[in-house]
Coordinates of C-alpha atoms and ligand atoms in Angstrom, one line a residue:
X1 CA -20.3 41.4 49.6
X2 CA -21.0 45.7 49.5
X3 CA -23.8 46.0 46.8
X4 CA -24.4 49.4 46.3
X5 CA -21.3 50.4 44.5
X6 CA -20.0 47.3 42.6
X7 CA -17.2 49.3 40.6
X8 CA -15.2 49.4 43.6
X9 CA -15.0 45.7 43.6
X10 CA -11.7 44.2 41.9
X11 CA -13.1 42.1 38.7
X12 CA -11.4 39.3 40.3
X13 CA -13.8 39.2 43.2
X14 CA -16.9 40.9 41.6
X15 CA -19.7 39.1 40.6
X16 CA -20.1 39.3 37.2
X17 CA -16.6 37.6 36.9
X18 CA -18.0 34.0 35.9
X19 CA -20.0 35.8 33.0
X20 CA -16.5 37.4 31.8
X21 CA -16.3 40.7 33.6
X22 CA -12.5 41.5 34.0
X23 CA -10.4 44.7 34.0
X24 CA -10.9 45.6 30.5
X25 CA -15.1 45.8 31.1
X26 CA -13.9 47.2 34.2
X27 CA -12.4 50.6 32.8
X28 CA -14.8 50.4 30.3
X29 CA -17.8 51.2 32.7
X30 CA -15.8 53.3 34.7
X31 CA -18.1 56.3 33.8
X32 CA -21.3 54.6 33.8
X33 CA -20.6 53.2 37.5
X34 CA -19.9 57.3 38.3
X35 CA -23.3 57.9 37.2
X36 CA -24.7 55.1 39.6
X37 CA -25.4 53.0 36.5
X38 CA -25.5 49.1 37.0
X39 CA -22.8 46.8 34.7
X40 CA -24.5 43.8 32.9
X41 CA -24.5 41.1 30.4
X42 CA -26.7 40.7 28.5
X43 CA -27.9 36.7 28.1
X44 CA -31.6 37.0 26.4
X45 CA -32.8 39.2 23.8
X46 CA -36.2 39.4 23.3
X47 CA -38.3 41.9 21.4
X48 CA -37.4 45.2 22.7
X49 CA -36.1 44.4 25.9
X50 CA -34.0 42.2 27.6
X51 CA -32.4 40.1 30.7
X52 CA -29.3 41.4 31.6
X53 CA -27.5 39.6 34.7
X54 CA -25.8 42.6 37.1
X55 CA -24.4 42.1 40.8
X56 CA -27.8 42.6 41.9
X57 CA -29.2 39.2 40.1
X58 CA -30.5 39.2 37.0
X59 CA -33.1 41.8 36.1
X60 CA -35.2 43.0 33.0
X61 CA -34.5 46.0 30.8
X62 CA -35.7 48.3 27.4
X63 CA -33.5 48.5 25.0
X64 CA -34.7 51.1 23.2
X65 CA -31.7 54.0 24.0
X66 CA -29.2 52.2 22.5
X67 CA -29.8 53.6 19.0
X68 CA -32.5 50.7 17.5
X69 CA -32.0 52.1 13.7
X70 CA -29.0 51.2 13.6
X71 CA -29.4 47.6 13.0
X72 CA -25.3 46.6 14.2
X73 CA -26.6 48.1 17.6
X74 CA -29.1 46.3 18.4
X75 CA -29.0 44.5 22.0
X76 CA -27.7 41.4 21.2
X77 CA -26.9 38.7 23.7
X78 CA -23.5 38.6 25.1
X79 CA -23.5 42.2 25.1
X80 CA -21.9 44.2 28.2
X81 CA -24.1 47.2 29.0
X82 CA -24.9 49.4 31.6
X83 CA -28.8 49.7 33.1
X84 CA -30.6 52.1 35.3
X85 CA -30.0 51.1 39.6
X86 CA -32.6 49.1 41.5
X87 CA -35.9 51.2 41.7
X88 CA -35.8 52.7 38.4
X89 CA -39.1 51.5 36.2
X90 CA -38.8 50.8 33.6
X91 CA -35.2 50.4 33.6
X92 CA -33.5 50.9 30.4
X93 CA -30.0 49.9 28.7
X94 CA -28.5 53.4 28.9
X95 CA -25.4 52.0 26.9
X96 CA -23.9 49.3 25.2
X97 CA -20.1 49.0 25.7
X98 CA -18.1 48.6 22.6
X99 CA -17.8 45.0 21.2
X100 CA -14.8 42.9 20.6
X101 CA -16.0 41.3 18.4
X102 CA -19.3 39.9 16.9
X103 CA -20.8 37.6 15.2
X104 CA -22.4 39.1 12.1
X105 CA -25.1 37.7 9.6
X106 CA -24.6 39.7 6.5
X107 CA -27.7 38.4 5.1
X108 CA -31.2 37.1 5.5
X109 CA -33.8 35.6 2.4
X110 CA -35.4 39.0 2.3
X111 CA -33.2 41.9 3.5
X112 CA -29.6 42.2 3.3
X113 CA -28.2 44.3 6.7
X114 CA -26.1 42.9 8.9
X115 CA -27.9 41.0 12.0
X116 CA -25.6 40.3 15.2
X117 CA -26.5 36.9 16.0
X118 CA -24.0 37.1 18.8
X119 CA -21.5 39.4 20.8
X120 CA -18.2 39.3 22.5
X121 CA -17.1 35.5 21.9
X122 CA -13.3 34.4 22.3
X123 CA -13.9 31.1 21.0
X124 CA -15.5 29.7 17.8
X125 CA -16.1 26.2 18.5
X126 CA -16.7 24.4 14.8
X127 CA -18.1 20.9 15.3
X128 CA -17.5 18.8 12.4
X129 CA -19.5 15.1 12.8
X130 CA -17.1 12.1 11.9
X131 CA -20.5 10.3 11.4
X132 CA -20.4 11.1 8.1
X133 CA -18.0 12.3 5.7
X134 CA -15.5 14.8 5.9
X135 CA -16.1 17.9 4.3
X136 CA -13.2 20.2 4.0
X137 CA -15.0 22.7 2.2
X138 CA -17.3 23.3 4.5
X139 CA -15.2 23.3 7.1
X140 CA -13.1 26.2 5.8
X141 CA -16.6 27.7 5.0
X142 CA -17.0 28.0 8.9
X143 CA -13.3 28.7 9.6
X144 CA -13.8 31.9 7.3
X145 CA -16.5 33.0 8.8
X146 CA -15.4 32.6 12.7
X147 CA -12.3 34.5 11.6
X148 CA -14.2 37.2 10.1
X149 CA -16.3 38.2 14.0
X150 CA -15.6 41.5 13.7
X151 CA -16.9 44.0 16.5
X152 CA -20.4 45.0 15.0
X153 CA -19.4 48.9 14.9
X154 CA -19.4 49.3 10.9
X155 CA -20.6 47.7 7.8
X156 CA -19.9 44.1 7.7
X157 CA -17.9 43.9 4.8
X158 CA -16.1 46.7 6.4
X159 CA -15.6 45.5 10.0
X160 CA -14.4 41.6 8.5
X161 CA -11.7 43.9 7.7
X162 CA -10.6 44.6 10.8
X163 CA -8.8 42.0 12.9
X164 CA -10.8 39.2 14.4
X165 CA -11.0 38.6 17.9
X166 CA -12.4 34.9 18.4
X167 CA -10.3 32.1 18.0
X168 CA -11.2 29.6 15.9
X169 CA -11.1 25.8 16.9
X170 CA -12.3 22.6 15.1
X171 CA -14.2 19.9 17.0
X172 CA -14.9 16.8 15.4
X173 CA -17.6 15.4 17.6
X174 CA -18.8 11.6 17.5
X175 CA -15.3 10.4 18.2
X176 CA -16.3 7.0 19.5
X177 CA -17.9 6.5 15.8
X178 CA -14.4 5.7 14.7
X179 CA -13.0 2.2 15.7
X180 CA -9.5 2.9 15.7
X181 CA -7.0 5.5 17.2
X182 CA -4.8 5.4 13.7
X183 CA -7.9 6.2 12.1
X184 CA -8.9 8.7 14.4
X185 CA -5.5 11.0 14.0
X186 CA -5.9 10.7 10.1
X187 CA -9.0 12.1 9.6
X188 CA -7.4 14.8 12.9
X189 CA -4.8 15.5 10.0
X190 CA -6.8 15.5 7.0
X191 CA -8.6 18.4 9.2
X192 CA -5.8 20.0 9.8
X193 CA -4.6 20.9 6.2
X194 CA -7.8 22.6 6.1
X195 CA -7.8 24.4 9.1
X196 CA -3.8 25.6 9.2
X197 CA -2.4 27.1 12.8
X198 CA -6.4 26.1 14.4
X199 CA -6.6 23.1 16.8
X200 CA -8.3 20.0 15.9
X201 CA -10.1 18.2 18.7
X202 CA -11.8 15.1 18.4
X203 CA -14.5 14.6 21.3
X204 CA -17.5 12.6 21.6
X205 CA -20.3 13.6 24.3
X206 CA -20.9 9.9 24.4
X207 CA -18.5 8.7 26.3
X208 CA -16.8 12.2 27.6
X209 CA -13.2 11.7 25.7
X210 CA -11.8 14.6 24.9
X211 CA -13.9 16.8 26.5
X212 CA -11.7 17.5 29.7
X213 CA -9.1 19.0 26.9
X214 CA -12.2 20.9 25.6
X215 CA -13.5 22.3 28.7
X216 CA -9.9 23.5 29.8
X217 CA -10.4 25.5 26.1
X218 CA -13.2 27.3 26.7
X219 CA -12.6 27.7 30.4
X220 CA -10.9 30.7 29.0
X221 CA -13.6 32.9 27.8
X222 CA -17.0 33.2 25.6
X223 CA -17.6 30.4 23.3
X224 CA -20.3 29.8 20.5
X225 CA -21.1 26.7 19.1
X226 CA -20.9 26.7 15.1
X227 CA -22.0 23.8 13.0
X228 CA -24.4 21.8 10.9
X229 CA -27.4 20.4 12.2
X230 CA -27.1 17.4 13.3
X231 CA -23.0 17.9 14.3
X232 CA -23.8 17.6 17.8
X233 CA -23.6 20.9 19.1
X234 CA -26.7 20.2 21.9
X235 CA -25.3 17.1 23.1
X236 CA -21.8 19.0 23.7
X237 CA -23.1 21.5 25.2
X238 CA -25.0 19.5 27.5
X239 CA -21.6 17.4 27.9
X240 CA -20.1 21.2 28.9
X241 CA -22.8 21.9 31.3
X242 CA -22.8 18.5 33.1
X243 CA -26.2 17.8 35.2
X244 CA -26.8 21.8 36.0
X245 CA -28.0 22.4 32.5
X246 CA -31.7 22.9 34.0
X247 CA -30.5 24.4 37.0
X248 CA -28.8 26.8 34.9
X249 CA -30.7 27.7 32.0
X250 CA -33.8 28.1 34.0
X251 CA -33.4 30.3 37.6
X252 CA -35.5 31.9 39.1
X253 CA -34.8 35.4 38.3
X254 CA -36.2 39.4 39.3
X255 CA -37.5 41.3 36.9
X256 CA -37.8 45.2 36.7
X257 CA -40.4 44.9 39.0
X258 CA -39.2 43.0 41.5
X259 CA -41.6 40.1 40.8
X260 CA -39.7 36.3 40.3
X261 CA -40.3 35.0 37.0
X262 CA -38.6 31.9 35.1
X263 CA -36.5 32.6 32.2
X264 CA -34.7 30.8 29.7
X265 CA -30.9 32.3 28.6
X266 CA -29.3 32.1 25.7
X267 CA -25.8 32.6 27.6
X268 CA -24.8 30.5 30.3
X269 CA -22.0 30.2 32.3
X270 CA -19.8 26.4 32.3
X271 CA -19.3 24.6 35.9
X272 CA -15.5 24.5 34.2
X273 CA -15.5 28.0 33.8
X274 CA -16.4 30.1 31.1
X275 CA -19.4 31.3 29.1
X276 CA -21.6 29.2 26.3
X277 CA -23.6 31.5 23.9
X278 CA -26.2 29.4 22.0
X279 CA -29.2 31.8 19.8
X280 CA -31.9 30.1 17.9
X281 CA -30.2 32.4 14.9
X282 CA -26.7 31.1 15.6
X283 CA -28.0 27.6 14.8
X284 CA -29.4 28.4 11.5
X285 CA -25.8 30.2 9.6
X286 CA -26.7 31.3 6.3
X287 CA -24.9 33.3 4.3
X288 CA -21.8 35.2 5.7
X289 CA -19.7 38.0 5.1
X290 CA -16.5 36.3 5.4
X291 CA -13.8 38.1 3.3
X292 CA -11.5 38.7 5.3
X293 CA -11.8 35.2 7.8
X294 CA -11.1 33.3 3.5
X295 CA -8.3 35.4 3.6
X296 CA -6.8 34.2 6.7
X297 CA -8.4 30.7 6.1
X298 CA -6.2 30.7 3.3
X299 CA -3.0 32.7 3.8
X300 CA -1.0 30.6 1.1
X301 CA -3.4 31.3 -2.0
X302 CA -2.8 34.8 -0.7
X303 CA 0.9 35.0 -0.2
X304 CA 1.2 33.4 -3.8
X305 CA -1.2 35.8 -5.1
X306 CA 0.7 38.9 -4.2
X307 CA 3.9 37.5 -6.4
X308 CA 1.3 37.5 -9.4
X309 CA 2.3 39.6 -11.8
X310 CA -1.1 41.4 -11.8
X311 CA -2.0 42.5 -8.2
X312 CA -6.0 42.2 -10.2
X313 CA -5.1 38.7 -11.0
X314 CA -8.1 36.5 -11.1
X315 CA -5.3 33.0 -10.9
X316 CA -7.5 32.0 -14.1
X317 CA -5.0 31.9 -16.9
X318 CA -2.9 35.0 -16.7
X319 CA 0.7 35.5 -17.0
X320 CA 3.1 35.3 -14.9
X321 CA 0.4 33.9 -12.2
X322 CA 2.5 32.6 -9.0
X323 CA -0.6 30.8 -7.7
X324 CA -0.8 28.3 -11.1
X325 CA 2.5 28.1 -10.9
X326 CA 2.2 26.7 -7.7
X327 CA -0.3 24.6 -8.9
X328 CA 1.4 23.3 -11.5
X329 CA 4.4 22.8 -9.2
X330 CA 2.2 20.7 -7.0
X331 CA 2.7 22.5 -3.6
X332 CA -0.9 24.0 -3.8
X333 CA -3.9 21.4 -4.3
X334 CA -6.3 21.6 -6.8
X335 CA -9.1 21.2 -4.2
X336 CA -7.7 24.1 -1.8
X337 CA -7.9 26.8 -4.6
X338 CA -11.4 25.8 -5.9
X339 CA -12.7 26.0 -2.2
X340 CA -10.7 29.5 -2.2
X341 CA -12.5 30.3 -5.2
X342 CA -16.0 29.7 -4.5
X343 CA -15.7 31.3 -1.4
X344 CA -14.5 34.5 -2.4
X345 CA -16.9 34.6 -5.4
X346 CA -20.0 33.8 -2.4
X347 CA -18.6 36.5 -0.9
X348 CA -18.5 38.9 -3.8
X349 CA -22.2 38.2 -4.3
X350 CA -22.9 39.5 -0.8
X351 CA -20.7 42.7 -0.4
X352 CA -22.5 44.1 -3.5
X353 CA -25.5 43.5 -1.6
X354 CA -24.3 45.1 1.1
X355 CA -23.2 48.2 -0.8
X356 CA -26.7 48.4 -2.8
X357 CA -28.1 48.4 0.6
X358 CA -25.1 51.3 2.2
X359 CA -25.9 53.2 -0.9
X360 CA -30.1 53.3 -0.3
X361 CA -29.6 53.5 3.2
X362 CA -27.3 56.6 2.5
X363 CA -29.5 58.1 -0.3
X364 CA -32.5 57.7 2.0
X365 CA -30.8 59.7 5.3
X366 CA -30.0 62.5 2.7
X367 CA -33.5 62.8 2.2
X368 CA -34.8 63.1 5.6
X369 CA -31.8 65.8 6.2
X370 CA -33.1 67.6 3.8
X371 CA -36.9 67.2 4.6
X372 CA -35.7 68.5 8.0
X373 CA -33.9 71.1 6.3
X374 CA -36.6 72.6 4.7
X375 CA -38.6 72.0 8.0
X376 CA -36.3 73.7 9.7
X377 CA -36.7 76.8 7.1
X378 CA -40.4 77.2 7.2
X379 CA -40.3 77.2 11.2
X380 CA -37.6 80.0 10.8
X381 CA -39.7 81.9 7.9
X382 CA -43.1 81.6 10.3
X383 CA -41.3 83.0 13.3
X384 CA -39.1 85.6 11.6
X385 CA -40.7 86.3 8.4
Ligands
GDP401 P1 -27.2 19.7 16.8 O1 -28.1 19.5 16.1 O2 -25.7 20.0 16.3 O3 -27.3 20.6 17.8 O4 -26.9 17.9 17.3 P2 -27.6 16.9 17.9 O5 -26.7 17.3 19.5 O6 -28.7 17.0 18.4 O7 -26.9 15.1 17.8 C1 -27.3 15.0 16.7 C2 -27.2 13.5 16.6 O8 -26.1 13.3 16.8 C3 -28.7 13.4 17.8 O9 -28.9 11.7 16.9 C4 -27.5 12.8 19.1 O10 -27.5 11.5 20.0 C5 -25.9 12.2 18.1 N1 -24.5 12.6 19.1 C6 -24.3 13.7 19.4 N2 -23.2 13.8 20.0 C7 -22.9 12.2 19.5 C8 -21.6 11.4 20.5 O11 -21.0 11.9 20.8 N3 -21.2 10.0 19.9 C9 -22.6 9.9 19.0 N4 -22.9 8.1 18.7 N5 -23.8 10.7 18.9 C10 -23.7 11.4 19.1
ZN402 ZN1 -2.4 35.2 -10.1

């Protein structure tokens, strides 16, 4: 295989195909191929550098050329990028290809700016343990954040309004702990009521039950495992990765200087096809901006709300409220409405915080431009005055 012109390869025979390279990425990358740059997918990021898997193997590259001031444009695991060809020292990531989807954390404890945790995700696998009592509200919360995964190209509350790319899937883990098949199908049905239109799949990493179905679903793209600590994510990841896990995770790679290094990757190729992203940030999911996600998870509530007399109806005690009418008629479970209200309130707090941050940023930007303008004037006066 000729490695000197990777762009000449069709997507199906491309060395990056196992990493998710397709005709779409090929087309996005075309202008950079013309500049002699290498395509690659980011498998790990740390301190201003990243590991990028390319047709020439994994290379290390600096990320400082990609707008580091914008937290939403910071190179992230899962990104497709263009890097300098062999012989460049140091190598740089020259561009970030437009993201199809991104998981963005809106808030951290100190700052309210968005933080991109993983990008170009096709499947959001929400892991729910059957070892403990089902908490449908929590499942709805995870669904909302999965469905609000955005492109990360705009502030989170804006991008969340766009259509999401990642497909959610609820996996009920530790199915071996449910003794009878009837009980299991009852639990699946229960979860299905909280996740209309979302596949619900019972699996056991212990016995392997249901793993083949899950493997087939995730074979078609890039997946992340979401869910509470203890939900069985690591066990599931190991089960999906099979015995290859160490071999895949700790490959010997060549760094930017041609040295062999041992690295830990956060993006792994599954033996049955597909890619799994597992970053520390994704594991400790805190508060997320999930407004559009909430709307999608509670589509029936939003549909009812459109028929309320007042368009800003709070579905509290307003006259002509279609949501309360459905509640009275028994068409809408009380629990669903409570869950919906709770998530909307939580989300409004996050959006308000984000707005405050944006206003502060615009003010800063304006001040900086003012200062630059004055400096330019001073230079002009010095030269011409
Ligand atoms: P994580 O925190 O979401 O990564 O969860 P882990 O994968 O570490 O699993 C948490 C606990 O659940 C561990 O004690 C596992 O042994 C157990 N566990 C995970 N998967 C299964 C399963 O399929 N069946 C049973 N019985 N236990 C499991
Ligand atoms: Zn109403």
